Structure formats: C-alpha cells, structure tokens
C-alpha cells in the first residue's frame, strides 16, 4: 500500500535558530496526531540538515535534502554528495524541483544522473516535475510531464520504484497563490499512474505515492487530498508556519 505524505520544502528559508524553532514546533504539534500510513517530511537547507536531524529523534518527522550532486566527490565547488547526506543520517532527497530546473539550469539529462546516483546509494528520491503555464494553455501539459518522466526517471528498473516518490508541481501554481483545481490535480495524477502501469507494472502504479505541490494551504488541502490519486503534498510557503503545516497534515 502506498503511503500518504506531507512534505515541507523550506527552500532557502530559515537560519539555524529559526530551523530549530520550526522543527521543535512541528514535532510537538504532530505528536498526538493519528498518523497511520502517513509520513511527515521536512527539507531544510544543507547547513541546517544536521541540527534538524538531531531534533527529530524519536518523532514522526523525517528530514530530507533539497538537492544533491550526481558525482561521488571532487572539484565541484558548492555541491553536496549522496555520501555526505547519508553520513549525517539523511535518507531522502528532492530531485528536479522546478527552481533547480529553471534557475540553476538542471536538465532532464543531469536529473537522470542524479536519480541513478541517489538510487544506487540507497536514498529515496522525491522526483519533481510539472508544466509551465504556456504548456497548459496550449494543452501540452500531458506531453510535457510525460517527457520529463521519460527523460529523468523512466530509465530506472521496476524494483527501484520502492525508492521513488513523485511530486507533480505545475510551475504556474508554485508560490503564486494559484492552485491547480482538485480536478486538474486528479486528472494529471491519474495520467501519471497510468503511465507507470504502461511503462512498468500495475504494482508500481499502485504503490507509488504521487504528491501535488503548488500553493497548497490549510484552506484547500483537504479538497485536493480527497482525490483518489493524490497521495499528499509538497508544501512550500505554508510549511514555514507550524500551524499551517499542521493543519495541512490534519487534512490528510
Ligand atoms: P508553494 O507551496 O509555496 O507554492 O511551493 C510549492 C513548492 O515549490 C514545493 O516544492
């Protein structure tokens, strides 16, 4: 059975003190929630991973990284390897976020290498993808998403899918306040699940969690999460506030 997941992507927010306060707050506020088959993830910046990990011990919160490099080590100034993440206890990593693609030039080809590396290192990958506004306006959103998955992800073997979580994030809905309607999210998630069945197997399609991301907030989370193929959310802005993030977790 696939898990329900609420993941907070903190992006380039929170200094050391703010990270500690936020982790402590989330840890406390979800302590008594019945989180059966539901995972709660937070993704601080690299510098704050270690302190976050220290503070989630014996709690239901998991700490994930926002990115990693595809090589083992070497002359890659400013980069962080899978081994470095693992050595401090990180078990999952976000790969392919739209900001990495658009602001830092990460191509499908580079993302495919990162995915391979993370899988081989035993890390779980939260793979992000999604269309631009013009793709949707021109009715190309299904083609764009299919392409991103084929180029970045579909090279992996069926048995590696237990290490993959998908996050559909339409770029036009990220940080804009504009959310895909629950119907638009469901339509795309069902399309993706169907692709997994065609390319791999029913078991891969049934067991892979597909998250929605893009302006999820307490006021719209429940309706989006109620859709059959939406298994949770990747939350940006609203994950920086304990109450909002907790309310979104409650919605699932
Ligand atoms: P917002 O929730 O702020 O729109 O961000 C979504 C996102 O990019 C999560 O990765």
PDB file of C-alpha atoms and ligand atoms in Angstrom:
ATOM      1  CA  UNK A   1       0.000   0.000   0.000  1.00  0.00           C
ATOM      2  CA  UNK A   2       1.345   3.438  -0.861  1.00  0.00           C
ATOM      3  CA  UNK A   3       1.952   5.953   1.932  1.00  0.00           C
ATOM      4  CA  UNK A   4       0.307   9.309   2.372  1.00  0.00           C
ATOM      5  CA  UNK A   5       2.984  12.004   2.604  1.00  0.00           C
ATOM      6  CA  UNK A   6       3.045  15.652   3.600  1.00  0.00           C
ATOM      7  CA  UNK A   7       6.443  17.175   2.859  1.00  0.00           C
ATOM      8  CA  UNK A   8       7.605  20.694   3.627  1.00  0.00           C
ATOM      9  CA  UNK A   9      10.132  22.148   1.205  1.00  0.00           C
ATOM     10  CA  UNK A  10      11.689  25.016   3.132  1.00  0.00           C
ATOM     11  CA  UNK A  11      13.718  26.214   0.136  1.00  0.00           C
ATOM     12  CA  UNK A  12      16.247  28.975   1.045  1.00  0.00           C
ATOM     13  CA  UNK A  13      14.475  29.967   4.260  1.00  0.00           C
ATOM     14  CA  UNK A  14      15.290  29.772   7.987  1.00  0.00           C
ATOM     15  CA  UNK A  15      18.625  30.368   9.668  1.00  0.00           C
ATOM     16  CA  UNK A  16      19.931  27.997  12.325  1.00  0.00           C
ATOM     17  CA  UNK A  17      17.781  29.330  15.157  1.00  0.00           C
ATOM     18  CA  UNK A  18      14.640  29.521  13.040  1.00  0.00           C
ATOM     19  CA  UNK A  19      15.177  25.958  11.851  1.00  0.00           C
ATOM     20  CA  UNK A  20      15.419  24.667  15.409  1.00  0.00           C
ATOM     21  CA  UNK A  21      12.261  26.512  16.429  1.00  0.00           C
ATOM     22  CA  UNK A  22      10.295  25.272  13.423  1.00  0.00           C
ATOM     23  CA  UNK A  23      11.384  21.646  13.809  1.00  0.00           C
ATOM     24  CA  UNK A  24      10.564  21.716  17.511  1.00  0.00           C
ATOM     25  CA  UNK A  25       7.170  23.282  16.824  1.00  0.00           C
ATOM     26  CA  UNK A  26       6.202  20.733  14.159  1.00  0.00           C
ATOM     27  CA  UNK A  27       7.445  17.843  16.244  1.00  0.00           C
ATOM     28  CA  UNK A  28       5.311  18.927  19.164  1.00  0.00           C
ATOM     29  CA  UNK A  29       2.186  19.756  17.196  1.00  0.00           C
ATOM     30  CA  UNK A  30       2.010  16.421  15.365  1.00  0.00           C
ATOM     31  CA  UNK A  31       2.887  14.284  18.373  1.00  0.00           C
ATOM     32  CA  UNK A  32      -0.683  13.293  19.160  1.00  0.00           C
ATOM     33  CA  UNK A  33      -1.987  13.095  15.601  1.00  0.00           C
ATOM     34  CA  UNK A  34      -3.025   9.639  14.381  1.00  0.00           C
ATOM     35  CA  UNK A  35      -0.588   9.361  11.501  1.00  0.00           C
ATOM     36  CA  UNK A  36      -1.312   5.852  10.308  1.00  0.00           C
ATOM     37  CA  UNK A  37       0.348   5.194   6.970  1.00  0.00           C
ATOM     38  CA  UNK A  38       1.187   8.912   6.805  1.00  0.00           C
ATOM     39  CA  UNK A  39       4.688  10.351   6.644  1.00  0.00           C
ATOM     40  CA  UNK A  40       5.717  13.891   7.564  1.00  0.00           C
ATOM     41  CA  UNK A  41       8.866  15.193   5.865  1.00  0.00           C
ATOM     42  CA  UNK A  42      10.726  18.482   6.116  1.00  0.00           C
ATOM     43  CA  UNK A  43      13.501  19.708   3.839  1.00  0.00           C
ATOM     44  CA  UNK A  44      15.768  22.359   5.417  1.00  0.00           C
ATOM     45  CA  UNK A  45      18.799  23.840   3.641  1.00  0.00           C
ATOM     46  CA  UNK A  46      22.027  21.805   3.661  1.00  0.00           C
ATOM     47  CA  UNK A  47      23.567  23.763   6.542  1.00  0.00           C
ATOM     48  CA  UNK A  48      20.603  23.064   8.783  1.00  0.00           C
ATOM     49  CA  UNK A  49      20.108  19.369   7.992  1.00  0.00           C
ATOM     50  CA  UNK A  50      22.226  18.110  10.842  1.00  0.00           C
ATOM     51  CA  UNK A  51      20.595  20.211  13.549  1.00  0.00           C
ATOM     52  CA  UNK A  52      17.136  19.281  12.228  1.00  0.00           C
ATOM     53  CA  UNK A  53      18.051  15.597  12.315  1.00  0.00           C
ATOM     54  CA  UNK A  54      19.170  15.902  15.930  1.00  0.00           C
ATOM     55  CA  UNK A  55      15.826  17.412  16.841  1.00  0.00           C
ATOM     56  CA  UNK A  56      13.542  14.854  15.189  1.00  0.00           C
ATOM     57  CA  UNK A  57      14.908  11.825  17.017  1.00  0.00           C
ATOM     58  CA  UNK A  58      12.079   9.572  18.295  1.00  0.00           C
ATOM     59  CA  UNK A  59       9.491  11.665  16.461  1.00  0.00           C
ATOM     60  CA  UNK A  60       7.456  11.019  13.327  1.00  0.00           C
ATOM     61  CA  UNK A  61       9.206  13.765  11.367  1.00  0.00           C
ATOM     62  CA  UNK A  62      11.737  12.810   8.687  1.00  0.00           C
ATOM     63  CA  UNK A  63      14.409  15.179   7.398  1.00  0.00           C
ATOM     64  CA  UNK A  64      15.155  15.250   3.672  1.00  0.00           C
ATOM     65  CA  UNK A  65      17.614  17.180   1.494  1.00  0.00           C
ATOM     66  CA  UNK A  66      16.587  19.637  -1.220  1.00  0.00           C
ATOM     67  CA  UNK A  67      19.208  18.572  -3.750  1.00  0.00           C
ATOM     68  CA  UNK A  68      22.436  16.600  -4.277  1.00  0.00           C
ATOM     69  CA  UNK A  69      25.197  16.240  -6.850  1.00  0.00           C
ATOM     70  CA  UNK A  70      25.479  13.217  -9.096  1.00  0.00           C
ATOM     71  CA  UNK A  71      29.216  12.590  -8.560  1.00  0.00           C
ATOM     72  CA  UNK A  72      30.866  10.888  -5.581  1.00  0.00           C
ATOM     73  CA  UNK A  73      33.248  13.716  -4.690  1.00  0.00           C
ATOM     74  CA  UNK A  74      35.811  16.012  -6.275  1.00  0.00           C
ATOM     75  CA  UNK A  75      36.190  19.507  -7.693  1.00  0.00           C
ATOM     76  CA  UNK A  76      32.539  20.609  -7.616  1.00  0.00           C
ATOM     77  CA  UNK A  77      32.599  23.776  -5.544  1.00  0.00           C
ATOM     78  CA  UNK A  78      29.424  24.385  -3.603  1.00  0.00           C
ATOM     79  CA  UNK A  79      27.971  20.919  -4.141  1.00  0.00           C
ATOM     80  CA  UNK A  80      26.967  18.109  -1.769  1.00  0.00           C
ATOM     81  CA  UNK A  81      27.194  14.367  -2.486  1.00  0.00           C
ATOM     82  CA  UNK A  82      24.876  11.469  -1.674  1.00  0.00           C
ATOM     83  CA  UNK A  83      27.517  10.014   0.630  1.00  0.00           C
ATOM     84  CA  UNK A  84      27.735  13.272   2.607  1.00  0.00           C
ATOM     85  CA  UNK A  85      23.960  13.284   3.065  1.00  0.00           C
ATOM     86  CA  UNK A  86      23.911   9.658   4.146  1.00  0.00           C
ATOM     87  CA  UNK A  87      26.779  10.214   6.565  1.00  0.00           C
ATOM     88  CA  UNK A  88      24.634  12.588   8.644  1.00  0.00           C
ATOM     89  CA  UNK A  89      21.530  10.399   8.523  1.00  0.00           C
ATOM     90  CA  UNK A  90      19.605  11.804   5.553  1.00  0.00           C
ATOM     91  CA  UNK A  91      17.580   9.090   3.808  1.00  0.00           C
ATOM     92  CA  UNK A  92      15.649  11.031   1.152  1.00  0.00           C
ATOM     93  CA  UNK A  93      16.409  13.774  -1.337  1.00  0.00           C
ATOM     94  CA  UNK A  94      14.329  16.058  -3.547  1.00  0.00           C
ATOM     95  CA  UNK A  95      15.481  15.955  -7.172  1.00  0.00           C
ATOM     96  CA  UNK A  96      14.261  18.035 -10.111  1.00  0.00           C
ATOM     97  CA  UNK A  97      12.454  20.830  -8.323  1.00  0.00           C
ATOM     98  CA  UNK A  98      11.280  23.408 -10.861  1.00  0.00           C
ATOM     99  CA  UNK A  99      13.507  26.042  -9.250  1.00  0.00           C
ATOM    100  CA  UNK A 100      16.543  23.815  -9.781  1.00  0.00           C
ATOM    101  CA  UNK A 101      15.463  23.306 -13.392  1.00  0.00           C
ATOM    102  CA  UNK A 102      14.683  26.939 -14.235  1.00  0.00           C
ATOM    103  CA  UNK A 103      17.077  28.945 -12.020  1.00  0.00           C
ATOM    104  CA  UNK A 104      20.057  26.594 -11.926  1.00  0.00           C
ATOM    105  CA  UNK A 105      19.852  25.046 -15.369  1.00  0.00           C
ATOM    106  CA  UNK A 106      19.347  21.430 -14.303  1.00  0.00           C
ATOM    107  CA  UNK A 107      18.386  19.497 -17.412  1.00  0.00           C
ATOM    108  CA  UNK A 108      16.493  16.226 -17.730  1.00  0.00           C
ATOM    109  CA  UNK A 109      19.831  14.566 -18.519  1.00  0.00           C
ATOM    110  CA  UNK A 110      21.506  15.832 -15.335  1.00  0.00           C
ATOM    111  CA  UNK A 111      18.443  14.894 -13.303  1.00  0.00           C
ATOM    112  CA  UNK A 112      18.555  11.363 -14.710  1.00  0.00           C
ATOM    113  CA  UNK A 113      22.161  11.067 -13.463  1.00  0.00           C
ATOM    114  CA  UNK A 114      21.186  12.383 -10.042  1.00  0.00           C
ATOM    115  CA  UNK A 115      18.323   9.908  -9.824  1.00  0.00           C
ATOM    116  CA  UNK A 116      20.617   6.999 -10.725  1.00  0.00           C
ATOM    117  CA  UNK A 117      23.185   8.089  -8.168  1.00  0.00           C
ATOM    118  CA  UNK A 118      20.640   8.535  -5.385  1.00  0.00           C
ATOM    119  CA  UNK A 119      19.025   5.146  -6.101  1.00  0.00           C
ATOM    120  CA  UNK A 120      22.396   3.384  -6.197  1.00  0.00           C
ATOM    121  CA  UNK A 121      23.309   4.994  -2.886  1.00  0.00           C
ATOM    122  CA  UNK A 122      20.077   3.708  -1.324  1.00  0.00           C
ATOM    123  CA  UNK A 123      18.468   7.121  -0.960  1.00  0.00           C
ATOM    124  CA  UNK A 124      14.782   7.726  -1.538  1.00  0.00           C
ATOM    125  CA  UNK A 125      14.113  10.229  -4.352  1.00  0.00           C
ATOM    126  CA  UNK A 126      11.291  12.734  -4.309  1.00  0.00           C
ATOM    127  CA  UNK A 127      11.189  13.500  -8.014  1.00  0.00           C
ATOM    128  CA  UNK A 128       9.565  16.812  -9.014  1.00  0.00           C
ATOM    129  CA  UNK A 129       8.195  17.752 -12.401  1.00  0.00           C
ATOM    130  CA  UNK A 130       5.396  19.859 -13.883  1.00  0.00           C
ATOM    131  CA  UNK A 131       4.409  22.027 -16.791  1.00  0.00           C
ATOM    132  CA  UNK A 132       4.730  25.780 -17.343  1.00  0.00           C
ATOM    133  CA  UNK A 133       1.643  27.951 -17.778  1.00  0.00           C
ATOM    134  CA  UNK A 134       2.091  28.171 -21.530  1.00  0.00           C
ATOM    135  CA  UNK A 135       2.200  24.365 -21.750  1.00  0.00           C
ATOM    136  CA  UNK A 136      -1.152  24.143 -20.053  1.00  0.00           C
ATOM    137  CA  UNK A 137      -2.646  26.974 -22.087  1.00  0.00           C
ATOM    138  CA  UNK A 138      -1.594  25.235 -25.281  1.00  0.00           C
ATOM    139  CA  UNK A 139      -2.889  21.906 -23.955  1.00  0.00           C
ATOM    140  CA  UNK A 140       0.591  20.380 -23.948  1.00  0.00           C
ATOM    141  CA  UNK A 141       0.755  19.655 -20.213  1.00  0.00           C
ATOM    142  CA  UNK A 142       0.389  15.887 -20.533  1.00  0.00           C
ATOM    143  CA  UNK A 143       3.106  15.699 -23.196  1.00  0.00           C
ATOM    144  CA  UNK A 144       5.488  17.858 -21.154  1.00  0.00           C
ATOM    145  CA  UNK A 145       5.008  15.804 -17.991  1.00  0.00           C
ATOM    146  CA  UNK A 146       5.384  12.534 -19.893  1.00  0.00           C
ATOM    147  CA  UNK A 147       8.630  13.814 -21.401  1.00  0.00           C
ATOM    148  CA  UNK A 148      10.035  14.883 -18.042  1.00  0.00           C
ATOM    149  CA  UNK A 149       9.287  11.470 -16.571  1.00  0.00           C
ATOM    150  CA  UNK A 150      10.628   9.566 -19.554  1.00  0.00           C
ATOM    151  CA  UNK A 151      13.881  11.521 -19.652  1.00  0.00           C
ATOM    152  CA  UNK A 152      14.539  11.934 -15.945  1.00  0.00           C
ATOM    153  CA  UNK A 153      13.145   8.814 -14.371  1.00  0.00           C
ATOM    154  CA  UNK A 154      11.982   6.021 -16.619  1.00  0.00           C
ATOM    155  CA  UNK A 155      15.500   4.658 -17.058  1.00  0.00           C
ATOM    156  CA  UNK A 156      15.327   3.086 -13.610  1.00  0.00           C
ATOM    157  CA  UNK A 157      14.404  -0.562 -13.104  1.00  0.00           C
ATOM    158  CA  UNK A 158      10.988  -1.563 -11.769  1.00  0.00           C
ATOM    159  CA  UNK A 159      12.471  -2.794  -8.489  1.00  0.00           C
ATOM    160  CA  UNK A 160      13.907   0.690  -7.738  1.00  0.00           C
ATOM    161  CA  UNK A 161      10.447   2.235  -7.628  1.00  0.00           C
ATOM    162  CA  UNK A 162      10.130   1.445  -3.931  1.00  0.00           C
ATOM    163  CA  UNK A 163      12.695   4.302  -3.583  1.00  0.00           C
ATOM    164  CA  UNK A 164      10.683   6.834  -5.612  1.00  0.00           C
ATOM    165  CA  UNK A 165       8.048   9.376  -4.601  1.00  0.00           C
ATOM    166  CA  UNK A 166       6.613  11.587  -7.338  1.00  0.00           C
ATOM    167  CA  UNK A 167       5.714  15.241  -6.863  1.00  0.00           C
ATOM    168  CA  UNK A 168       3.645  16.881  -9.577  1.00  0.00           C
ATOM    169  CA  UNK A 169       4.169  20.629  -9.266  1.00  0.00           C
ATOM    170  CA  UNK A 170       2.671  22.729 -12.059  1.00  0.00           C
ATOM    171  CA  UNK A 171       5.091  25.660 -12.284  1.00  0.00           C
ATOM    172  CA  UNK A 172       2.271  28.199 -12.641  1.00  0.00           C
ATOM    173  CA  UNK A 173       0.965  27.165  -9.208  1.00  0.00           C
ATOM    174  CA  UNK A 174       4.255  27.414  -7.289  1.00  0.00           C
ATOM    175  CA  UNK A 175       4.359  30.377  -4.937  1.00  0.00           C
ATOM    176  CA  UNK A 176       1.678  32.160  -6.949  1.00  0.00           C
ATOM    177  CA  UNK A 177      -1.310  31.553  -4.718  1.00  0.00           C
ATOM    178  CA  UNK A 178      -2.954  29.945  -7.727  1.00  0.00           C
ATOM    179  CA  UNK A 179      -3.607  26.246  -7.126  1.00  0.00           C
ATOM    180  CA  UNK A 180      -4.484  23.593  -9.642  1.00  0.00           C
ATOM    181  CA  UNK A 181      -8.105  22.657  -9.041  1.00  0.00           C
ATOM    182  CA  UNK A 182      -8.602  19.301  -7.326  1.00  0.00           C
ATOM    183  CA  UNK A 183      -9.944  18.036 -10.660  1.00  0.00           C
ATOM    184  CA  UNK A 184      -6.860  19.228 -12.566  1.00  0.00           C
ATOM    185  CA  UNK A 185      -4.598  17.572  -9.987  1.00  0.00           C
ATOM    186  CA  UNK A 186      -6.566  14.319 -10.068  1.00  0.00           C
ATOM    187  CA  UNK A 187      -6.585  14.292 -13.883  1.00  0.00           C
ATOM    188  CA  UNK A 188      -2.791  14.626 -14.036  1.00  0.00           C
ATOM    189  CA  UNK A 189      -2.139  12.162 -11.213  1.00  0.00           C
ATOM    190  CA  UNK A 190      -4.356   9.557 -12.881  1.00  0.00           C
ATOM    191  CA  UNK A 191      -2.482  10.169 -16.148  1.00  0.00           C
ATOM    192  CA  UNK A 192       0.854   9.615 -14.367  1.00  0.00           C
ATOM    193  CA  UNK A 193      -0.351   6.452 -12.641  1.00  0.00           C
ATOM    194  CA  UNK A 194      -1.497   5.154 -15.986  1.00  0.00           C
ATOM    195  CA  UNK A 195       1.961   5.874 -17.448  1.00  0.00           C
ATOM    196  CA  UNK A 196       3.556   3.867 -14.629  1.00  0.00           C
ATOM    197  CA  UNK A 197       1.279   0.961 -15.401  1.00  0.00           C
ATOM    198  CA  UNK A 198       2.073   1.088 -19.135  1.00  0.00           C
ATOM    199  CA  UNK A 199       5.805   1.501 -18.684  1.00  0.00           C
ATOM    200  CA  UNK A 200       6.261  -0.788 -15.675  1.00  0.00           C
ATOM    201  CA  UNK A 201       3.537  -2.749 -13.910  1.00  0.00           C
ATOM    202  CA  UNK A 202       0.268  -2.353 -12.006  1.00  0.00           C
ATOM    203  CA  UNK A 203       2.131  -2.882  -8.737  1.00  0.00           C
ATOM    204  CA  UNK A 204       4.464   0.061  -9.485  1.00  0.00           C
ATOM    205  CA  UNK A 205       1.463   2.235 -10.387  1.00  0.00           C
ATOM    206  CA  UNK A 206      -0.461   1.207  -7.266  1.00  0.00           C
ATOM    207  CA  UNK A 207       2.413   1.502  -4.798  1.00  0.00           C
ATOM    208  CA  UNK A 208       3.971   4.821  -5.862  1.00  0.00           C
ATOM    209  CA  UNK A 209       2.919   7.890  -3.871  1.00  0.00           C
ATOM    210  CA  UNK A 210       2.154  10.879  -6.090  1.00  0.00           C
ATOM    211  CA  UNK A 211       2.169  14.239  -4.295  1.00  0.00           C
ATOM    212  CA  UNK A 212       0.728  17.510  -5.520  1.00  0.00           C
ATOM    213  CA  UNK A 213       2.641  20.760  -4.984  1.00  0.00           C
ATOM    214  CA  UNK A 214       1.780  24.378  -5.724  1.00  0.00           C
ATOM    215  CA  UNK A 215       0.128  26.820  -3.304  1.00  0.00           C
ATOM    216  CA  UNK A 216      -1.273  24.132  -1.015  1.00  0.00           C
ATOM    217  CA  UNK A 217      -2.626  25.749   2.144  1.00  0.00           C
ATOM    218  CA  UNK A 218      -4.916  24.778   5.011  1.00  0.00           C
ATOM    219  CA  UNK A 219      -7.937  26.144   3.131  1.00  0.00           C
ATOM    220  CA  UNK A 220      -7.506  23.974   0.026  1.00  0.00           C
ATOM    221  CA  UNK A 221      -5.565  20.935   1.282  1.00  0.00           C
ATOM    222  CA  UNK A 222      -8.493  18.751   2.239  1.00  0.00           C
ATOM    223  CA  UNK A 223     -10.209  19.056  -1.127  1.00  0.00           C
ATOM    224  CA  UNK A 224      -7.023  18.332  -3.062  1.00  0.00           C
ATOM    225  CA  UNK A 225      -6.037  15.407  -0.816  1.00  0.00           C
ATOM    226  CA  UNK A 226      -9.514  13.904  -1.105  1.00  0.00           C
ATOM    227  CA  UNK A 227      -8.837  12.966  -4.719  1.00  0.00           C
ATOM    228  CA  UNK A 228      -8.193   9.301  -5.348  1.00  0.00           C
ATOM    229  CA  UNK A 229      -4.755   9.600  -6.949  1.00  0.00           C
ATOM    230  CA  UNK A 230      -3.419  12.451  -4.813  1.00  0.00           C
ATOM    231  CA  UNK A 231      -1.381  10.894  -2.013  1.00  0.00           C
ATOM    232  CA  UNK A 232      -0.328  14.084  -0.277  1.00  0.00           C
ATOM    233  CA  UNK A 233       1.504  17.317  -0.916  1.00  0.00           C
ATOM    234  CA  UNK A 234       4.856  19.007  -1.300  1.00  0.00           C
ATOM    235  CA  UNK A 235       4.355  22.272   0.510  1.00  0.00           C
ATOM    236  CA  UNK A 236       6.442  25.435   0.135  1.00  0.00           C
ATOM    237  CA  UNK A 237       5.308  28.654   1.822  1.00  0.00           C
ATOM    238  CA  UNK A 238       2.735  27.099   4.147  1.00  0.00           C
ATOM    239  CA  UNK A 239       5.283  24.641   5.545  1.00  0.00           C
ATOM    240  CA  UNK A 240       7.202  27.506   7.176  1.00  0.00           C
ATOM    241  CA  UNK A 241       4.423  28.061   9.689  1.00  0.00           C
ATOM    242  CA  UNK A 242       3.774  25.421  12.362  1.00  0.00           C
ATOM    243  CA  UNK A 243       0.016  25.917  12.495  1.00  0.00           C
ATOM    244  CA  UNK A 244      -0.494  25.983   8.722  1.00  0.00           C
ATOM    245  CA  UNK A 245       1.719  22.946   8.166  1.00  0.00           C
ATOM    246  CA  UNK A 246      -0.016  21.047  10.980  1.00  0.00           C
ATOM    247  CA  UNK A 247      -3.446  21.913   9.569  1.00  0.00           C
ATOM    248  CA  UNK A 248      -2.340  20.587   6.177  1.00  0.00           C
ATOM    249  CA  UNK A 249      -1.154  17.360   7.856  1.00  0.00           C
ATOM    250  CA  UNK A 250      -4.521  17.112   9.612  1.00  0.00           C
ATOM    251  CA  UNK A 251      -6.226  17.488   6.233  1.00  0.00           C
ATOM    252  CA  UNK A 252      -4.693  14.270   5.059  1.00  0.00           C
TER     253      UNK A 252
HETATM  254  P1  LIG B   1       4.378  26.820  -2.600  1.00  0.00           P
HETATM  255  O1  LIG B   1       3.587  25.867  -1.702  1.00  0.00           O
HETATM  256  O2  LIG B   1       4.958  27.960  -1.870  1.00  0.00           O
HETATM  257  O3  LIG B   1       3.573  27.195  -3.798  1.00  0.00           O
HETATM  258  O4  LIG B   1       5.632  25.977  -3.141  1.00  0.00           O
HETATM  259  C1  LIG B   1       5.440  24.724  -3.675  1.00  0.00           C
HETATM  260  C2  LIG B   1       6.760  24.083  -3.896  1.00  0.00           C
HETATM  261  O5  LIG B   1       7.527  24.509  -4.732  1.00  0.00           O
HETATM  262  C3  LIG B   1       7.129  22.942  -3.046  1.00  0.00           C
HETATM  263  O6  LIG B   1       8.260  22.309  -3.514  1.00  0.00           O
END
